[in-house]
C-alpha positions as a printed NumPy array, in Angstrom:
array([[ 28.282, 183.902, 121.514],
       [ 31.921, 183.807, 122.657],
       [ 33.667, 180.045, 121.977],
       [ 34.79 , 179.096, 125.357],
       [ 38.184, 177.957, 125.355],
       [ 38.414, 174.208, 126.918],
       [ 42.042, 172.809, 126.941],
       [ 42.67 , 169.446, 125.136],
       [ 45.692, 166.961, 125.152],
       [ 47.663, 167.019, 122.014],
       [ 47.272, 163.111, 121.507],
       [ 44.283, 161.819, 122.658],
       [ 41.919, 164.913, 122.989],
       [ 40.756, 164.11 , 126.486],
       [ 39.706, 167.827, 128.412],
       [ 42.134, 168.851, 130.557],
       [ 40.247, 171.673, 132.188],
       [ 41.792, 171.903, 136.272],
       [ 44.301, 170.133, 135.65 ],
       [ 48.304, 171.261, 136.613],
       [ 50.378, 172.306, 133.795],
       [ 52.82 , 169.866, 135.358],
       [ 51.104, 166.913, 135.31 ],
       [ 50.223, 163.987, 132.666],
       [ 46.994, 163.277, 131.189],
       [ 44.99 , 160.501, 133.   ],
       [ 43.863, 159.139, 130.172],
       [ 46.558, 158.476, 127.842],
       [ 49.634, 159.775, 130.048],
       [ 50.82 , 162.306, 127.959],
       [ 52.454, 165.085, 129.376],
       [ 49.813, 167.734, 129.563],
       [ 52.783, 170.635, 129.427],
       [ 52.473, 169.717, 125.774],
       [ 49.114, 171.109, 125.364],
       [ 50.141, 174.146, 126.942],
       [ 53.306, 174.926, 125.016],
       [ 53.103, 178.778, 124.209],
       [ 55.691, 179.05 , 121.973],
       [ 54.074, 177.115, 119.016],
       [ 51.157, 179.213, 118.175],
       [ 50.65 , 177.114, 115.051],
       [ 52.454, 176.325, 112.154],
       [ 55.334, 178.301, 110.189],
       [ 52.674, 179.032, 107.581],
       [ 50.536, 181.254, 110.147],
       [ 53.568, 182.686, 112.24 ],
       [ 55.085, 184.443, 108.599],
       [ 52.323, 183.975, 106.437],
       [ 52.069, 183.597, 103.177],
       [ 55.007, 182.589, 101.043],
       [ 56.969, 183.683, 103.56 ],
       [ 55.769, 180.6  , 104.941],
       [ 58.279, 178.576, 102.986],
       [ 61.219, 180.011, 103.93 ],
       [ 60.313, 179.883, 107.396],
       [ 60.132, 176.441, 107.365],
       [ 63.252, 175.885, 105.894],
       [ 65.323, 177.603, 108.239],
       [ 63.11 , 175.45 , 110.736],
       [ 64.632, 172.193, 109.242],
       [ 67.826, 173.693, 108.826],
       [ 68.392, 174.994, 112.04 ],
       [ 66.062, 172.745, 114.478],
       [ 64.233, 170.165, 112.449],
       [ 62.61 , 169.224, 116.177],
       [ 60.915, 172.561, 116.632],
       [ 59.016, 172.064, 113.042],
       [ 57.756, 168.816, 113.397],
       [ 56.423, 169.487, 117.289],
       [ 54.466, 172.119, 115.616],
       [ 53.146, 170.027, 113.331],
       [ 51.917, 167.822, 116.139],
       [ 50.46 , 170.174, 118.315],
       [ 48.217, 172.08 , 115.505],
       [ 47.176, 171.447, 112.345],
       [ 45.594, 174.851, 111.985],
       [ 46.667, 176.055, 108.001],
       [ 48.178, 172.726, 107.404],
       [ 44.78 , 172.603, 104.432],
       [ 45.929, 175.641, 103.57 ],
       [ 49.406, 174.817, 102.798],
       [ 49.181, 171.404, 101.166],
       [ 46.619, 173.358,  98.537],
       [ 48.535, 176.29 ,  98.026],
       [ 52.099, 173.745,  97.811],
       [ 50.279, 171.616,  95.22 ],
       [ 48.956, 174.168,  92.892],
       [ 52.38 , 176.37 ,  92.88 ],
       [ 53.957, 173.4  ,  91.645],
       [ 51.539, 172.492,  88.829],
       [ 51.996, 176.126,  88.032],
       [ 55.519, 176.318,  88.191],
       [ 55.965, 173.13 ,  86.11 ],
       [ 53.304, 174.286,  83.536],
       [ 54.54 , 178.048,  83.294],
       [ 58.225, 176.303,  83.019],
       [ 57.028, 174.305,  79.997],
       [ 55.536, 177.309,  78.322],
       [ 58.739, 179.251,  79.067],
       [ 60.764, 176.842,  77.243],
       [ 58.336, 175.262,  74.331],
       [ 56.587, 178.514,  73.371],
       [ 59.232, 179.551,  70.837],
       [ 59.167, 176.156,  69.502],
       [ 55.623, 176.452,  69.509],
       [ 54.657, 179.189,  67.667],
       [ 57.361, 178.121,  64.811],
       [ 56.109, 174.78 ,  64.232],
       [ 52.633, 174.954,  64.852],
       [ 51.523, 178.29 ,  62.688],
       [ 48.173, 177.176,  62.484],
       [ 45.258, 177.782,  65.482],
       [ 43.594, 174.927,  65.148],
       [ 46.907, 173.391,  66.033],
       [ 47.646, 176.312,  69.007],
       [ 43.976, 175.526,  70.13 ],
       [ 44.732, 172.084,  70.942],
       [ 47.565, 172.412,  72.699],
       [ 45.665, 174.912,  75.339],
       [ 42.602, 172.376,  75.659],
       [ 45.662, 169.776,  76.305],
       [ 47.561, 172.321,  79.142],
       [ 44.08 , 172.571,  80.628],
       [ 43.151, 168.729,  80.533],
       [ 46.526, 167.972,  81.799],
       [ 46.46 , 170.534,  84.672],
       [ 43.608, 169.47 ,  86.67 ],
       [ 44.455, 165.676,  86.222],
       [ 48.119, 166.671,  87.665],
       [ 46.831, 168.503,  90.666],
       [ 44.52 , 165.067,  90.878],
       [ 47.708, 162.861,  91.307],
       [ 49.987, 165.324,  93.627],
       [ 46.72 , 164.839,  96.204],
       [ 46.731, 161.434,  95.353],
       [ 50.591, 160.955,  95.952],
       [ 49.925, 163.548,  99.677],
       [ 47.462, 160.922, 100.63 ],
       [ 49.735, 158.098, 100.488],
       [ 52.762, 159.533, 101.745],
       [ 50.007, 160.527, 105.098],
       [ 49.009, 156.93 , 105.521],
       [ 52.764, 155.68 , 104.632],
       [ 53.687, 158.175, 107.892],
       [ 50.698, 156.984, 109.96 ],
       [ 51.56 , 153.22 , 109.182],
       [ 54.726, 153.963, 110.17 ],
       [ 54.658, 155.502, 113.366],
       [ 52.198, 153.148, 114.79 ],
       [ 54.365, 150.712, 113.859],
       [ 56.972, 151.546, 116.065],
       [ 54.096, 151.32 , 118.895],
       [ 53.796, 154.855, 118.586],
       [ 50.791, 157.693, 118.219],
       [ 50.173, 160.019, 115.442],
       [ 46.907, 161.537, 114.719],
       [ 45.382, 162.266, 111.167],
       [ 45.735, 166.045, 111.912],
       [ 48.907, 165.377, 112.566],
       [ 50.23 , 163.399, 110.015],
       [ 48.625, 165.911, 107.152],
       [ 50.356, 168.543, 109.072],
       [ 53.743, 166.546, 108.33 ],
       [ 52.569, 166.116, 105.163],
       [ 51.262, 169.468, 104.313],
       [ 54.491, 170.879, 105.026],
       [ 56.929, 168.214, 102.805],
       [ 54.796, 169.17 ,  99.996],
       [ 56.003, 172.145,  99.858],
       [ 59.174, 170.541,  97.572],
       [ 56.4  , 169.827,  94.685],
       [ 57.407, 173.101,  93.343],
       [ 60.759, 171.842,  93.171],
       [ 60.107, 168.301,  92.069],
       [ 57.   , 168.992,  89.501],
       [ 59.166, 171.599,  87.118],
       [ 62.404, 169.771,  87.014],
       [ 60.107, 166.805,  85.629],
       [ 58.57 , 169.244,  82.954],
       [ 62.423, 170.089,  82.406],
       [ 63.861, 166.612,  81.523],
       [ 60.396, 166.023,  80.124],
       [ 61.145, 168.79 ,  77.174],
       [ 64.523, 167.952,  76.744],
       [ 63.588, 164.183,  75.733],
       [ 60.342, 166.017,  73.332],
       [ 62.902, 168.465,  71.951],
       [ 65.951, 165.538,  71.584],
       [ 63.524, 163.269,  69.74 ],
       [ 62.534, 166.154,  67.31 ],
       [ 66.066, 166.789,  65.817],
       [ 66.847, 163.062,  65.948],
       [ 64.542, 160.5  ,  66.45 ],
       [ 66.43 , 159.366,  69.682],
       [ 67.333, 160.782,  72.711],
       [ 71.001, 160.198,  72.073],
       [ 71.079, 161.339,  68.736],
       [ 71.226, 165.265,  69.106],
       [ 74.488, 165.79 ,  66.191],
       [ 72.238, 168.275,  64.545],
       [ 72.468, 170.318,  67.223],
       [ 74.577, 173.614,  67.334],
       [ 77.403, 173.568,  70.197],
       [ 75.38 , 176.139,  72.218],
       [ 71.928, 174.538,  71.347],
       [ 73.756, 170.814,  72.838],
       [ 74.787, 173.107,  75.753],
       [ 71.619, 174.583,  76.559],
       [ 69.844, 171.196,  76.118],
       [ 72.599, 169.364,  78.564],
       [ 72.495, 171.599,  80.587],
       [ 68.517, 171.394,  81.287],
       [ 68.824, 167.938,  81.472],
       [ 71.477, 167.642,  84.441],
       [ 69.98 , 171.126,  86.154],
       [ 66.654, 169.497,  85.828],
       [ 68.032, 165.99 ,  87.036],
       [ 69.691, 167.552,  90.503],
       [ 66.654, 169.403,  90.734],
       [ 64.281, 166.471,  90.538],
       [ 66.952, 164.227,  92.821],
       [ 66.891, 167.096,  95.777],
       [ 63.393, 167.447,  96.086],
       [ 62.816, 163.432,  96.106],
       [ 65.277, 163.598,  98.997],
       [ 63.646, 166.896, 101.042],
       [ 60.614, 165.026, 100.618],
       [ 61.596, 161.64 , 101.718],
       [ 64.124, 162.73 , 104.312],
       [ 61.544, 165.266, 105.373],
       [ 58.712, 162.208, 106.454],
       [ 61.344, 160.27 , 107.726],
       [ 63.056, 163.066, 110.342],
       [ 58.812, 163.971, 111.093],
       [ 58.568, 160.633, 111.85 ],
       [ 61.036, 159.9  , 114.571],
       [ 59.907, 162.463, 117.166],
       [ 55.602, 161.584, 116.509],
       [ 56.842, 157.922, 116.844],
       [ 58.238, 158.519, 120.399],
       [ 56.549, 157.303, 123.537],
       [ 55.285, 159.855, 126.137],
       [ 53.884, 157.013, 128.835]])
């Protein structure tokens, strides 16, 4: 059977079937041109697909951060999608950084495989609990945004507001590595020292490779806390206006 297509307002849901495209919504005044807009078919994800996804979004918030976030209020269509696919490219990313880095180290100092074996079982106990907390961390960063607008007497549905979300996630693959980063450089300082600070043993170009993953990996970590935050907060502004 064919779904029948009935026309809904963007904030409260209410069927606008017969109604002018001009007009407001009777029930919660919106206006109902909203509904209708045919140049936001759905999110950045769908329009480019795939990773492609990404970049379109970024030249979204680059160009007209506006534009992105009234797509994310009008559909939430591949916003699931996108928060799964964001979270689990940056547990990979962090986890295939760490392995990058430590797998030299690895194989030298632990030359046994009872030794190797546990360090897998630890990759893959660690892996499923850090997917586990980047959810976690989505979840509150959707009710900080929903809190928020309706504190500012404003409307923002759940769809909405994981939409928002969905696509500020997208930084994890920034923010998740660049933690794995300064994470091996304090492992690795420790090892040759006993103390962060106490890296004299190194070679020059070892000290240089080290200092540099620590401030790459601390710029890193410091621009996707701020895409993220600034990210929810711009989202915020135009979901928190008024249409009555």
């Amino acid at each position: 059977m064919a779904r029948v297509f009935r026309p809904e307002c963007v904030r409260c849901r209410y069927d606008l079937s017969g109604l002018d495209e001009g007009g407001v919504c009777p029930e919660c005044g919106c206006a109902i041109e909203r509904s209708f807009r045919r140049d936001l078919p759905g999110t950045p994800w769908q329009r480019f697909g795939g990773l492609k996804g990404w970049w379109g979004t970024l030249v979204m918030v680059c160009r007209r951060p506006g534009t992105l976030w009234e797509v994310a209020w009008i559909d939430k269509r591949g916003a699931d999608s996108l928060e799964i696919t964001s979270v689990f490219f940056g547990v990979i990313s962090g986890l295939i950084g760490v392995a990058l880095l430590g797998t030299t180290r690895m194989i030298r100092e632990f030359d046994d495989w009872v030794t190797m074996a546990g360090v897998v079982i630890e990759f893959l106990i660690v892996s499923p609990v850090l997917v586990l907390l980047l959810f976690v961390l989505n979840g509150c960063a959707r009710a900080a945004l929903m809190l928020f607008v309706r504190a500012r007497s404003g409307w923002i549905s759940a769809a909405a507001a994981q939409t928002v979300v969905a696509h500020v996630s997208t930084v994890w693959v920034l923010i998740v590595p660049s933690v794995a980063l300064l994470t091996i450089h304090r492992m690795v300082a420790r090892s040759h020292g006993g103390e962060v600070s106490d890296v004299a043993v190194l070679s020059g170009i070892q000290f240089l490779v080290m200092d540099s993953v620590r401030v790459a990996g601390a710029i890193v970590l410091a621009a996707g806390v701020g895409v993220f935050v600034i990210g929810l907060w711009t989202g915020a502004q135009p979901l928190s206006e008024s249409d009555g």
